[in-house]
Coordinates of C-alpha atoms in Angstrom, one line a residue:
Y1 CA 67.8 28.0 -1.7
G2 CA 66.1 24.9 -3.6
P3 CA 66.8 22.2 -0.6
R4 CA 65.2 24.4 1.9
A5 CA 62.7 25.3 -0.5
A6 CA 61.8 21.7 -0.7
R7 CA 62.0 20.9 2.9
D8 CA 59.6 23.7 3.4
A9 CA 57.5 22.4 0.7
A10 CA 57.3 18.9 2.2
R11 CA 56.4 20.3 5.8
A12 CA 53.3 21.8 4.3
G13 CA 52.4 18.6 2.4
A14 CA 53.0 20.4 -0.9
H15 CA 54.8 17.1 -2.2
R16 CA 54.8 17.8 -5.8
E17 CA 56.3 21.1 -5.4
A18 CA 58.9 19.8 -3.2
A19 CA 60.3 17.2 -5.7
A20 CA 60.0 19.8 -8.6
H21 CA 62.3 21.8 -6.3
L22 CA 64.7 18.7 -5.6
R23 CA 64.4 17.8 -9.5
L24 CA 65.8 21.3 -10.3
V25 CA 68.4 21.4 -7.3
L26 CA 70.0 17.7 -8.9
G27 CA 70.3 19.5 -12.1
A28 CA 73.3 21.1 -10.6
V29 CA 75.0 17.9 -8.6
E30 CA 78.4 19.6 -8.9
R31 CA 77.4 22.0 -5.8
Y32 CA 77.2 19.4 -3.4
G33 CA 79.7 16.7 -1.9
P34 CA 79.1 13.3 -1.8
A35 CA 77.1 13.1 1.7
E36 CA 75.0 16.1 0.9
L37 CA 74.2 14.7 -2.5
A38 CA 73.0 11.6 -0.6
D39 CA 70.7 13.6 1.4
L40 CA 69.3 15.3 -1.6
L41 CA 69.0 12.0 -3.7
E42 CA 67.3 10.1 -0.5
Q43 CA 64.9 13.1 -0.1
Y44 CA 63.9 13.4 -4.1
A45 CA 63.2 9.3 -3.9
V46 CA 61.1 9.9 -0.7
E47 CA 59.0 12.8 -2.4
S48 CA 59.1 11.0 -6.1
Y49 CA 57.1 7.7 -4.0
T50 CA 54.9 10.1 -2.3
I51 CA 53.5 11.6 -5.4
G52 CA 53.3 8.3 -7.4
D53 CA 56.5 8.4 -9.6
S54 CA 58.2 5.4 -8.7
D55 CA 60.5 5.4 -11.7
A56 CA 61.8 8.5 -10.4
A57 CA 62.0 7.2 -7.1
V58 CA 64.1 4.0 -7.9
T59 CA 66.6 5.5 -9.9
A60 CA 67.4 8.5 -6.9
Q61 CA 67.2 5.9 -4.1
R62 CA 69.6 3.5 -6.0
E63 CA 72.1 6.6 -6.4
A64 CA 72.0 7.4 -3.1
V65 CA 72.7 3.8 -1.9
E66 CA 75.9 3.8 -4.0
L67 CA 77.0 7.1 -2.6
R68 CA 76.4 5.8 0.9
R69 CA 78.6 2.7 0.1
G70 CA 81.6 5.1 0.1
L71 CA 81.1 7.1 2.9
G72 CA 81.4 4.4 5.4
E73 CA 78.5 5.4 7.6
P74 CA 76.4 1.9 8.2
R75 CA 73.7 4.0 10.0
A76 CA 72.8 6.1 7.0
L77 CA 73.5 3.0 4.5
G78 CA 71.1 0.8 6.2
A79 CA 68.4 3.7 6.3
D80 CA 68.8 4.3 2.4
L81 CA 68.6 0.4 1.9
R82 CA 65.3 0.1 3.8
W83 CA 63.7 3.0 1.5
L84 CA 65.3 1.2 -1.3
S85 CA 63.6 -2.0 -0.6
R86 CA 60.1 0.1 -0.1
I87 CA 60.6 2.0 -3.1
H88 CA 61.1 -1.6 -5.2
W89 CA 58.1 -2.8 -4.0
W90 CA 56.1 0.1 -5.0
A91 CA 57.5 -0.3 -8.4
G92 CA 56.5 -3.5 -8.7
D93 CA 60.2 -5.3 -8.1
A94 CA 59.8 -7.9 -5.2
T95 CA 63.0 -9.7 -6.0
A96 CA 64.7 -6.3 -5.8
A97 CA 63.0 -5.3 -2.4
E98 CA 63.8 -8.6 -0.9
T99 CA 67.6 -8.1 -1.6
A100 CA 67.3 -4.5 -0.3
A101 CA 65.6 -5.7 2.7
R102 CA 68.3 -8.5 3.6
E103 CA 71.3 -6.0 3.2
A104 CA 69.4 -3.4 5.5
L105 CA 68.9 -6.1 8.1
A106 CA 72.5 -7.1 8.2
V107 CA 74.0 -3.7 8.1
L108 CA 71.5 -2.1 10.7
E109 CA 72.1 -5.4 13.3
R110 CA 75.5 -4.1 13.4
A111 CA 75.3 -0.2 13.7
G112 CA 74.0 0.1 17.1
D113 CA 70.8 2.1 16.2
E114 CA 67.7 0.3 17.5
R115 CA 65.4 2.9 16.2
L116 CA 66.7 1.9 12.7
L117 CA 67.1 -1.7 13.6
A118 CA 63.3 -1.6 14.2
L119 CA 62.4 0.0 10.9
A120 CA 64.2 -2.7 8.8
L121 CA 63.0 -5.7 10.9
S122 CA 59.4 -3.8 10.0
N123 CA 60.2 -3.8 6.6
T124 CA 61.4 -7.4 6.5
A125 CA 58.1 -7.9 8.5
Q126 CA 56.2 -6.1 6.0
L127 CA 57.7 -8.3 2.9
R128 CA 56.8 -11.8 4.6
M129 CA 53.5 -10.5 5.0
L130 CA 53.1 -9.3 1.5
S131 CA 54.7 -12.8 0.3
D132 CA 52.1 -14.7 2.5
A133 CA 54.7 -16.0 5.2
Y134 CA 52.8 -14.9 7.8
A135 CA 54.2 -16.5 11.1
Q136 CA 57.6 -14.9 9.9
A137 CA 56.1 -11.3 9.5
V138 CA 54.7 -11.8 12.8
A139 CA 58.1 -12.7 14.5
Y140 CA 59.9 -10.0 12.6
G141 CA 57.3 -7.5 13.4
E142 CA 57.2 -8.5 17.3
R143 CA 60.9 -7.6 17.8
A144 CA 60.1 -4.3 15.9
I145 CA 57.0 -3.6 17.9
A146 CA 59.4 -4.0 21.0
L147 CA 61.8 -1.8 20.1
A148 CA 59.7 1.0 18.6
R149 CA 57.9 1.2 22.2
R150 CA 61.0 1.3 23.9
A151 CA 62.6 4.1 21.5
G152 CA 59.1 5.8 22.1
D153 CA 58.8 6.3 18.1
P154 CA 55.2 6.0 17.4
A155 CA 56.0 6.3 13.2
I156 CA 57.6 2.8 13.7
L157 CA 55.5 1.3 15.5
A158 CA 52.6 2.2 13.5
H159 CA 54.5 0.5 10.8
A160 CA 55.0 -2.6 12.9
L161 CA 51.6 -2.8 14.0
N162 CA 50.4 -2.6 10.5
N163 CA 52.4 -5.4 9.2
V164 CA 52.0 -7.7 12.3
G165 CA 48.4 -7.2 12.4
S166 CA 47.8 -7.2 8.4
A167 CA 49.7 -10.8 8.5
R168 CA 47.1 -12.1 11.7
W169 CA 44.3 -11.1 9.8
R170 CA 45.2 -12.8 6.9
D171 CA 45.7 -15.7 8.7
G172 CA 42.5 -15.9 10.2
D173 CA 43.8 -14.6 13.7
P174 CA 41.1 -11.9 14.9
L175 CA 43.8 -10.0 17.0
G176 CA 45.0 -8.9 13.7
Q177 CA 42.1 -6.5 12.3
R178 CA 42.5 -5.0 16.4
Q179 CA 46.1 -4.3 15.8
L180 CA 45.6 -2.9 12.2
E181 CA 43.2 -0.5 13.8
E182 CA 45.7 0.2 16.7
S183 CA 48.3 0.9 13.8
L184 CA 45.8 3.5 12.2
A185 CA 44.9 5.3 15.8
V186 CA 48.7 5.3 16.6
A187 CA 49.8 7.0 13.1
L188 CA 46.8 9.5 13.2
D189 CA 47.6 10.5 16.5
A190 CA 51.2 11.1 15.9
G191 CA 50.2 12.7 12.2
E192 CA 51.9 10.1 10.3
V193 CA 50.0 10.5 6.9
E194 CA 51.8 7.8 5.3
H195 CA 51.5 5.1 7.8
A196 CA 47.8 6.5 8.7
C197 CA 47.1 6.1 4.8
R198 CA 48.9 2.5 4.8
A199 CA 46.7 1.3 7.6
Y200 CA 43.6 2.5 5.9
A201 CA 44.6 0.5 2.9
N202 CA 45.3 -2.7 4.3
I203 CA 41.8 -2.7 6.5
V204 CA 40.1 -1.7 3.4
W205 CA 41.6 -4.5 1.5
S206 CA 40.9 -7.2 4.1
L207 CA 37.3 -5.8 4.5
L208 CA 36.8 -6.3 0.7
D209 CA 38.2 -9.7 0.8
E210 CA 35.7 -10.7 3.1
L211 CA 32.7 -8.7 1.6
R212 CA 32.3 -6.6 4.5
F213 CA 31.6 -3.7 2.2
T214 CA 29.5 -1.7 4.7
E215 CA 32.6 -1.6 7.1
A216 CA 34.8 -0.7 4.2
D217 CA 32.7 2.1 3.2
R218 CA 33.1 3.7 6.4
H219 CA 37.0 3.5 6.4
L220 CA 37.1 4.8 2.6
A221 CA 35.9 8.1 3.0
P222 CA 37.9 9.3 5.2
A223 CA 41.2 7.5 4.3
I224 CA 40.8 9.3 0.8
D225 CA 40.2 12.6 2.5
L226 CA 43.4 12.1 4.4
A227 CA 45.5 11.5 1.4
D228 CA 44.0 14.1 -0.5
R229 CA 44.6 16.6 1.8
A230 CA 48.1 15.7 2.5
E231 CA 48.6 15.5 -1.3
H232 CA 50.4 11.8 -0.7
L233 CA 49.2 11.1 -4.4
G234 CA 50.3 7.5 -4.2
F235 CA 48.1 6.2 -1.5
L236 CA 45.2 8.6 -3.0
T237 CA 45.3 6.4 -6.3
Y238 CA 45.7 3.3 -4.4
L239 CA 42.5 4.4 -2.3
H240 CA 40.8 5.2 -5.6
V241 CA 41.4 1.9 -6.8
E242 CA 40.3 0.2 -3.6
L243 CA 37.0 2.2 -4.3
A244 CA 36.8 0.8 -7.9
L245 CA 36.8 -2.5 -6.2
R246 CA 33.9 -1.4 -4.0
K247 CA 31.8 -0.1 -7.2
F248 CA 32.5 -3.3 -9.2
A249 CA 31.5 -5.5 -6.0
A250 CA 28.0 -3.3 -5.9
G251 CA 27.5 -3.4 -9.7
D252 CA 27.9 0.3 -10.3
W253 CA 30.2 -0.3 -13.3
A254 CA 30.1 2.9 -14.7
E255 CA 31.7 4.5 -11.5
A256 CA 34.4 1.3 -11.1
E257 CA 35.5 2.2 -14.3
R258 CA 35.9 5.8 -13.4
Y259 CA 38.0 5.2 -10.6
A260 CA 39.9 2.3 -11.9
R261 CA 41.1 4.6 -15.2
L262 CA 42.7 6.6 -12.5
G263 CA 45.2 3.9 -11.5
A264 CA 45.2 2.1 -14.9
D265 CA 48.9 4.0 -15.8
V266 CA 50.5 4.2 -12.3
F267 CA 52.7 2.2 -10.0
P268 CA 52.0 -1.4 -10.2
P269 CA 50.4 -2.1 -6.9
A270 CA 47.5 0.1 -7.8
R271 CA 47.7 -0.7 -11.9
C272 CA 47.4 -4.3 -11.3
P273 CA 43.8 -4.2 -9.4
A274 CA 42.9 -1.3 -11.6
L275 CA 43.2 -3.0 -15.1
T276 CA 41.8 -6.4 -13.5
V277 CA 38.5 -4.2 -12.7
L278 CA 38.5 -2.5 -16.0
A279 CA 39.1 -6.1 -17.9
R280 CA 36.2 -7.9 -15.9
I281 CA 33.7 -4.7 -16.7
R282 CA 34.6 -5.4 -20.4
A283 CA 34.2 -9.4 -19.9
R284 CA 30.9 -9.0 -18.4
R285 CA 29.7 -6.2 -20.4
G286 CA 31.1 -8.4 -23.5
E287 CA 33.0 -5.5 -24.5
P288 CA 36.5 -6.2 -26.6
G289 CA 39.7 -5.4 -25.2
G290 CA 39.6 -7.2 -21.7
G291 CA 42.3 -9.7 -22.4
E292 CA 44.8 -7.4 -23.1
L293 CA 44.3 -5.8 -20.1
L294 CA 44.7 -8.9 -17.9
D295 CA 47.6 -9.9 -20.1
Q296 CA 49.1 -6.7 -18.6
A297 CA 47.8 -7.3 -15.0
W298 CA 49.3 -10.6 -15.0
R299 CA 52.8 -9.7 -16.1
I300 CA 52.6 -7.3 -12.9
A301 CA 51.1 -9.8 -11.0
V302 CA 53.7 -12.5 -11.2
G303 CA 56.0 -9.6 -10.8
T304 CA 55.1 -9.2 -7.4
D305 CA 54.4 -13.0 -6.8
E306 CA 52.0 -12.1 -4.4
L307 CA 48.7 -13.8 -3.7
Q308 CA 46.8 -10.6 -3.5
R309 CA 47.7 -9.9 -7.2
L310 CA 48.0 -13.4 -8.8
G311 CA 44.3 -14.5 -7.2
P312 CA 42.2 -11.6 -8.7
V313 CA 44.1 -11.6 -12.2
A314 CA 43.7 -15.6 -12.2
S315 CA 39.7 -15.1 -11.2
A316 CA 39.2 -12.7 -14.0
R317 CA 40.9 -14.8 -16.5
A318 CA 38.9 -17.5 -15.4
E319 CA 35.6 -16.0 -15.8
A320 CA 36.5 -14.4 -19.1
A321 CA 37.4 -17.7 -20.4
W322 CA 33.9 -19.1 -18.9
L323 CA 31.9 -16.1 -20.6
R324 CA 33.5 -17.0 -23.9
G325 CA 32.6 -21.0 -23.6
D326 CA 36.7 -22.0 -22.9
R327 CA 36.5 -24.7 -20.3
T328 CA 40.3 -25.4 -21.0
G329 CA 41.0 -21.5 -20.3
V330 CA 39.6 -21.5 -17.0
L331 CA 41.5 -24.4 -15.9
A332 CA 44.6 -23.2 -17.3
A333 CA 43.9 -19.5 -15.5
A334 CA 42.7 -21.2 -12.2
E335 CA 44.6 -24.3 -11.4
R336 CA 47.9 -23.0 -10.2
V337 CA 47.1 -20.3 -8.1
H338 CA 44.1 -22.1 -6.6
E339 CA 46.5 -24.7 -5.4
R340 CA 48.6 -22.2 -3.5
A341 CA 45.7 -20.1 -2.4
R342 CA 44.3 -23.3 -1.0
R343 CA 47.6 -24.3 0.8
L344 CA 47.5 -21.0 2.3
A345 CA 43.8 -21.2 3.3
A346 CA 43.4 -17.6 1.6
P347 CA 40.2 -16.4 0.8
Q348 CA 41.2 -16.5 -3.1
R349 CA 40.7 -20.1 -2.9
Y350 CA 37.0 -19.8 -2.9
E351 CA 36.6 -18.1 -6.0
L352 CA 39.3 -20.1 -8.1
G353 CA 37.6 -23.0 -6.8
Y354 CA 34.0 -22.1 -8.0
W355 CA 35.6 -21.8 -11.5
L356 CA 37.3 -24.9 -11.2
T357 CA 34.1 -26.7 -10.4
R358 CA 32.2 -24.8 -13.1
A359 CA 35.0 -26.0 -15.5
G360 CA 34.3 -29.6 -14.6
R361 CA 37.3 -30.1 -12.0
P362 CA 35.8 -29.6 -8.7
A363 CA 37.9 -28.1 -5.6
P364 CA 38.3 -30.0 -2.6
A365 CA 35.3 -29.1 -0.1
D366 CA 36.4 -27.8 3.2
G367 CA 33.0 -26.6 4.8
A368 CA 33.4 -23.0 4.0
T369 CA 30.2 -20.9 4.0
H370 CA 32.2 -18.1 1.5
P371 CA 29.0 -17.8 -1.1
Y372 CA 31.4 -19.1 -3.8
A373 CA 32.3 -22.1 -2.0
L374 CA 28.5 -22.7 -1.6
Q375 CA 27.8 -22.3 -5.1
A376 CA 31.0 -24.7 -6.0
A377 CA 28.7 -27.0 -3.7
G378 CA 25.7 -26.9 -5.5
Q379 CA 24.0 -24.4 -2.6
W380 CA 23.1 -21.7 -5.2
D381 CA 20.2 -20.3 -3.3
K382 CA 22.3 -19.8 0.0
A383 CA 24.9 -18.3 -1.9
A384 CA 22.2 -16.6 -3.5
E385 CA 21.2 -15.0 -0.5
L386 CA 24.5 -14.1 0.8
W387 CA 25.4 -12.3 -2.3
H388 CA 22.0 -10.5 -2.0
T389 CA 23.0 -9.2 1.7
A390 CA 26.7 -8.1 0.9
G391 CA 24.8 -6.2 -2.2
C392 CA 26.5 -7.7 -4.9
P393 CA 23.9 -8.0 -7.7
Y394 CA 25.8 -9.6 -10.8
E395 CA 27.1 -12.3 -8.2
E396 CA 23.5 -12.8 -6.9
A397 CA 22.6 -13.0 -10.5
A398 CA 25.0 -15.6 -11.2
A399 CA 24.0 -17.9 -8.5
L400 CA 20.3 -17.8 -9.3
A401 CA 21.2 -18.6 -12.6
Q402 CA 22.5 -22.1 -11.5
S403 CA 18.6 -23.1 -10.3
P404 CA 17.3 -25.9 -12.5
D405 CA 13.9 -23.8 -11.6
P406 CA 13.2 -21.5 -14.8
A407 CA 11.3 -19.1 -12.9
V408 CA 14.5 -18.5 -11.0
K409 CA 16.8 -18.3 -14.1
L410 CA 14.3 -15.9 -15.3
S411 CA 14.3 -13.4 -12.4
A412 CA 18.3 -13.8 -12.6
L413 CA 18.0 -12.7 -16.5
T414 CA 16.2 -9.7 -15.3
T415 CA 18.9 -8.5 -13.5
L416 CA 21.5 -9.4 -15.8
D417 CA 20.0 -7.6 -18.6
A418 CA 19.4 -4.5 -16.3
L419 CA 23.6 -4.4 -15.4
G420 CA 24.3 -4.9 -19.4
A421 CA 25.9 -8.0 -18.5
A422 CA 25.5 -9.6 -22.0
P423 CA 27.5 -12.8 -22.1
L424 CA 26.0 -14.4 -19.3
A425 CA 22.6 -13.1 -20.1
R426 CA 23.0 -15.0 -23.6
L427 CA 24.2 -18.2 -21.4
V428 CA 21.2 -18.2 -19.1
R429 CA 18.8 -17.4 -22.6
A430 CA 20.4 -20.8 -24.0
E431 CA 19.8 -22.5 -21.1
L432 CA 16.2 -21.5 -20.7
R433 CA 15.8 -22.9 -24.4
Q434 CA 17.3 -26.2 -23.7
L435 CA 14.6 -26.2 -20.6
G436 CA 12.1 -25.9 -23.2
I437 CA 10.8 -22.2 -22.2
R438 CA 9.9 -21.0 -25.7
R439 CA 9.1 -17.7 -24.9
V440 CA 12.3 -16.4 -23.5
P441 CA 12.6 -12.5 -23.0
R442 CA 14.5 -10.8 -25.6
G443 CA 16.0 -8.5 -23.7
P444 CA 17.5 -5.0 -24.4
Y445 CA 20.5 -7.0 -26.2
A446 CA 18.6 -9.1 -28.6
A447 CA 18.9 -6.5 -31.1
A448 CA 22.8 -6.6 -30.7
R449 CA 23.2 -10.3 -31.0
G450 CA 26.5 -11.2 -32.2
N451 CA 27.2 -7.2 -31.5
P452 CA 29.0 -7.6 -28.1
A453 CA 30.4 -4.3 -28.4
G454 CA 26.7 -2.5 -27.9
L455 CA 26.6 -0.8 -31.2
T456 CA 23.3 0.5 -32.2
D457 CA 21.5 -0.4 -35.4
R458 CA 23.0 2.5 -37.5
Q459 CA 26.2 1.9 -36.0
L460 CA 26.5 -1.6 -37.0
Q461 CA 25.5 -0.3 -40.4
V462 CA 28.5 2.2 -40.5
V463 CA 31.1 -0.1 -38.9
R464 CA 30.3 -3.0 -41.6
L465 CA 30.5 0.0 -44.4
L466 CA 34.2 0.8 -42.9
M467 CA 35.0 -2.9 -43.1
H468 CA 34.4 -2.6 -47.0
G469 CA 36.5 0.7 -46.6
L470 CA 34.5 3.3 -47.6
T471 CA 35.2 7.0 -46.6
N472 CA 32.8 8.9 -44.6
A473 CA 31.3 10.7 -47.5
E474 CA 30.8 7.3 -49.2
I475 CA 29.0 6.2 -46.0
A476 CA 26.8 9.0 -46.0
A477 CA 26.0 8.6 -49.8
R478 CA 24.9 5.1 -49.1
L479 CA 22.9 5.8 -46.0
V480 CA 21.5 9.0 -47.3
V481 CA 22.6 11.3 -44.2
S482 CA 24.9 13.9 -44.1
V483 CA 28.7 13.7 -43.8
R484 CA 28.5 15.4 -40.1
T485 CA 26.1 12.7 -39.2
V486 CA 28.5 9.9 -40.4
D487 CA 31.4 11.4 -38.6
N488 CA 29.4 11.4 -35.3
H489 CA 28.7 7.5 -35.7
V490 CA 32.3 6.9 -36.7
R491 CA 33.5 9.0 -33.9
A492 CA 30.7 6.7 -31.5
V493 CA 32.0 3.4 -33.2
L494 CA 35.9 4.1 -32.5
E495 CA 35.1 4.9 -29.1
K496 CA 33.0 1.9 -28.4
L497 CA 35.5 -0.3 -30.0
D498 CA 38.6 1.1 -28.2
A499 CA 40.0 1.8 -31.6
P500 CA 42.4 4.7 -32.4
T501 CA 41.8 4.3 -35.8
R502 CA 39.2 3.3 -38.7
R503 CA 41.7 0.4 -39.7
R504 CA 41.7 -0.6 -36.1
A505 CA 37.8 -0.4 -35.7
A506 CA 37.6 -2.7 -38.9
Q507 CA 39.9 -4.9 -37.1
R508 CA 38.3 -4.9 -33.7
A509 CA 34.5 -5.5 -35.6
A510 CA 36.3 -8.8 -37.1
E511 CA 37.8 -9.9 -33.8
I512 CA 34.2 -9.7 -31.8
G513 CA 32.2 -11.8 -34.5
L514 CA 30.9 -9.2 -36.8
T515 CA 31.0 -9.3 -40.7
A516 CA 31.1 -7.0 -43.4
T517 CA 28.2 -8.8 -44.9
G518 CA 26.0 -8.6 -41.5
E519 CA 26.2 -12.3 -40.6
T520 CA 27.7 -13.2 -37.3

C-alpha cells in the first residue's frame, strides 16, 4: 500500500508525507521489478526535490536513470534524464545538470514523443538562460513553446514561457516580462504549482534586480501563500530568501536576518543568496563572522557559474573589504566578475563598477542611470534621490556620504547611526574630522569604539576577563556581582560574538581588535 499512499499524499499536496511513504517503500526494493522500482525512485526524487531535500533527490534520480538504461525505453530514459538535469541544478551542480540535459535532448530527439521533447528543449533553454546565453535560451525555448502549444500541454507551455521570458527580460527585451507574466497565468490556470512558483520567483528576482521593490512586494505575498499551502517547501524557502533580499534593501536588517536564516542550510540556489544577506548585514553592522559566510557563498556561486550568484557575492566581498579599508581586497573581489557582467550588460555591473571606482580603478562609463552608476560617476546627489525613491536608506546614506558638504555628511551619519551601520559611520566621522569639523556627533556607537560586536560596557569587562581565562565565579568576585549575573553576561557575549564556547569567544574578541587590557 505504500506506493498508493504516496500517490494520494502527493495529490493532496502533502509532499513530506509522500516522501516519507516512498522512503519506507524503498527500504524493501526486493519487492519490485526494475521498471516499477525506477518509477518509485523517480517519484521519491521528485517528492524530495519538492520538499527541498536535494541530496536525496539526486541519489534517487541517478538510480532511476541507471535502471532505465537497461530497460530499453528511450521515452522513459529521456524523461528521467531531464528530471536528473533539473535536480542536479537544484543541488548546485551546473556541470552535471548540463551533461544530463544534453543526453536527455539527444535521447528524446529520436524517441518520437513531441511532448517530452518539448520539455527537454525547455530544460535546455532554462540552463542557457541561467548561464546568461540568452539568444540560445530563446531559440531552444521558442521550439519548446511551439511544441507545447501543439500538444496542448499547459505545464510545459508555462515552463517554456518562463525560460524565454526570463532570458529576454535579463537581456533588456520588454517582451520578457510579458512572457513571464503569461507563464504565471498559464500555470495558475492549470493548477501547476511548481511552474507557478518558479514564475513568481523569477519575476520577483528580476524586479529586485531592477530596484522595483513595490512591484516585487505585490508578487511576494501571493507567491509565499501558494508555496506554503501546496507544501512546495523548496520554493517556499527560495521565496523567503527573496523576501530577505527585499527586507535587506529596505534597511530592515532584523527581518532580513530572520528570513535569510531559513535558507542558510538548504539547497545551494537558496543558500547562496541567504548566506550573502547574512554576511552583508554582519559587515554593515561591524559584526564578526561575515567573511566565513561569504567564503561559503562564493564556493556555491563558483559551482553554479551563474552571474546571478557570482555578482551579489562579489559585491558583498568588495563592500566588506572597503569597510575594513582594504582597497586591494575590493579589486580582487570585484574585477573579474565585473568584466563578465559588463560584457553581458547585466545589472550586476553597476554595483561592482561602483566598488572598483571607490578602490581607485574607475569602471567604464556607459551613461547608465542606475544609482550605483551615478555614484561611480560622482553624481551622489542624483543617486541619493533614486535610492530614497526606491526605499533603500543605507544606500541613500552611503550616497550622501560622498558629498563634500559637511552638513550633508552629517545627515548621512544620522541615518547610519539609526541603522546600526557602525563601520560606515566611523568612516564618515573620520572624513568629517578631516574636513575640520571639531564637534562630530559621537552617536550611539562611540562607547563601543573598537567594539564592532556591539557589546555593552559590562559585557566588555566580562569578555576581557574571559580572555584572561577567569571562571564565572572568579569574574563575579572581580566585578562584585552574583555568579548568576555573570552567567547571563557570558551567554550574551557568546551570542554576540557568534561563539559556541568561552575559548572561542576569547579568540573572536581578539580577532575583532579587543584586548585583555582594554586597549584597542
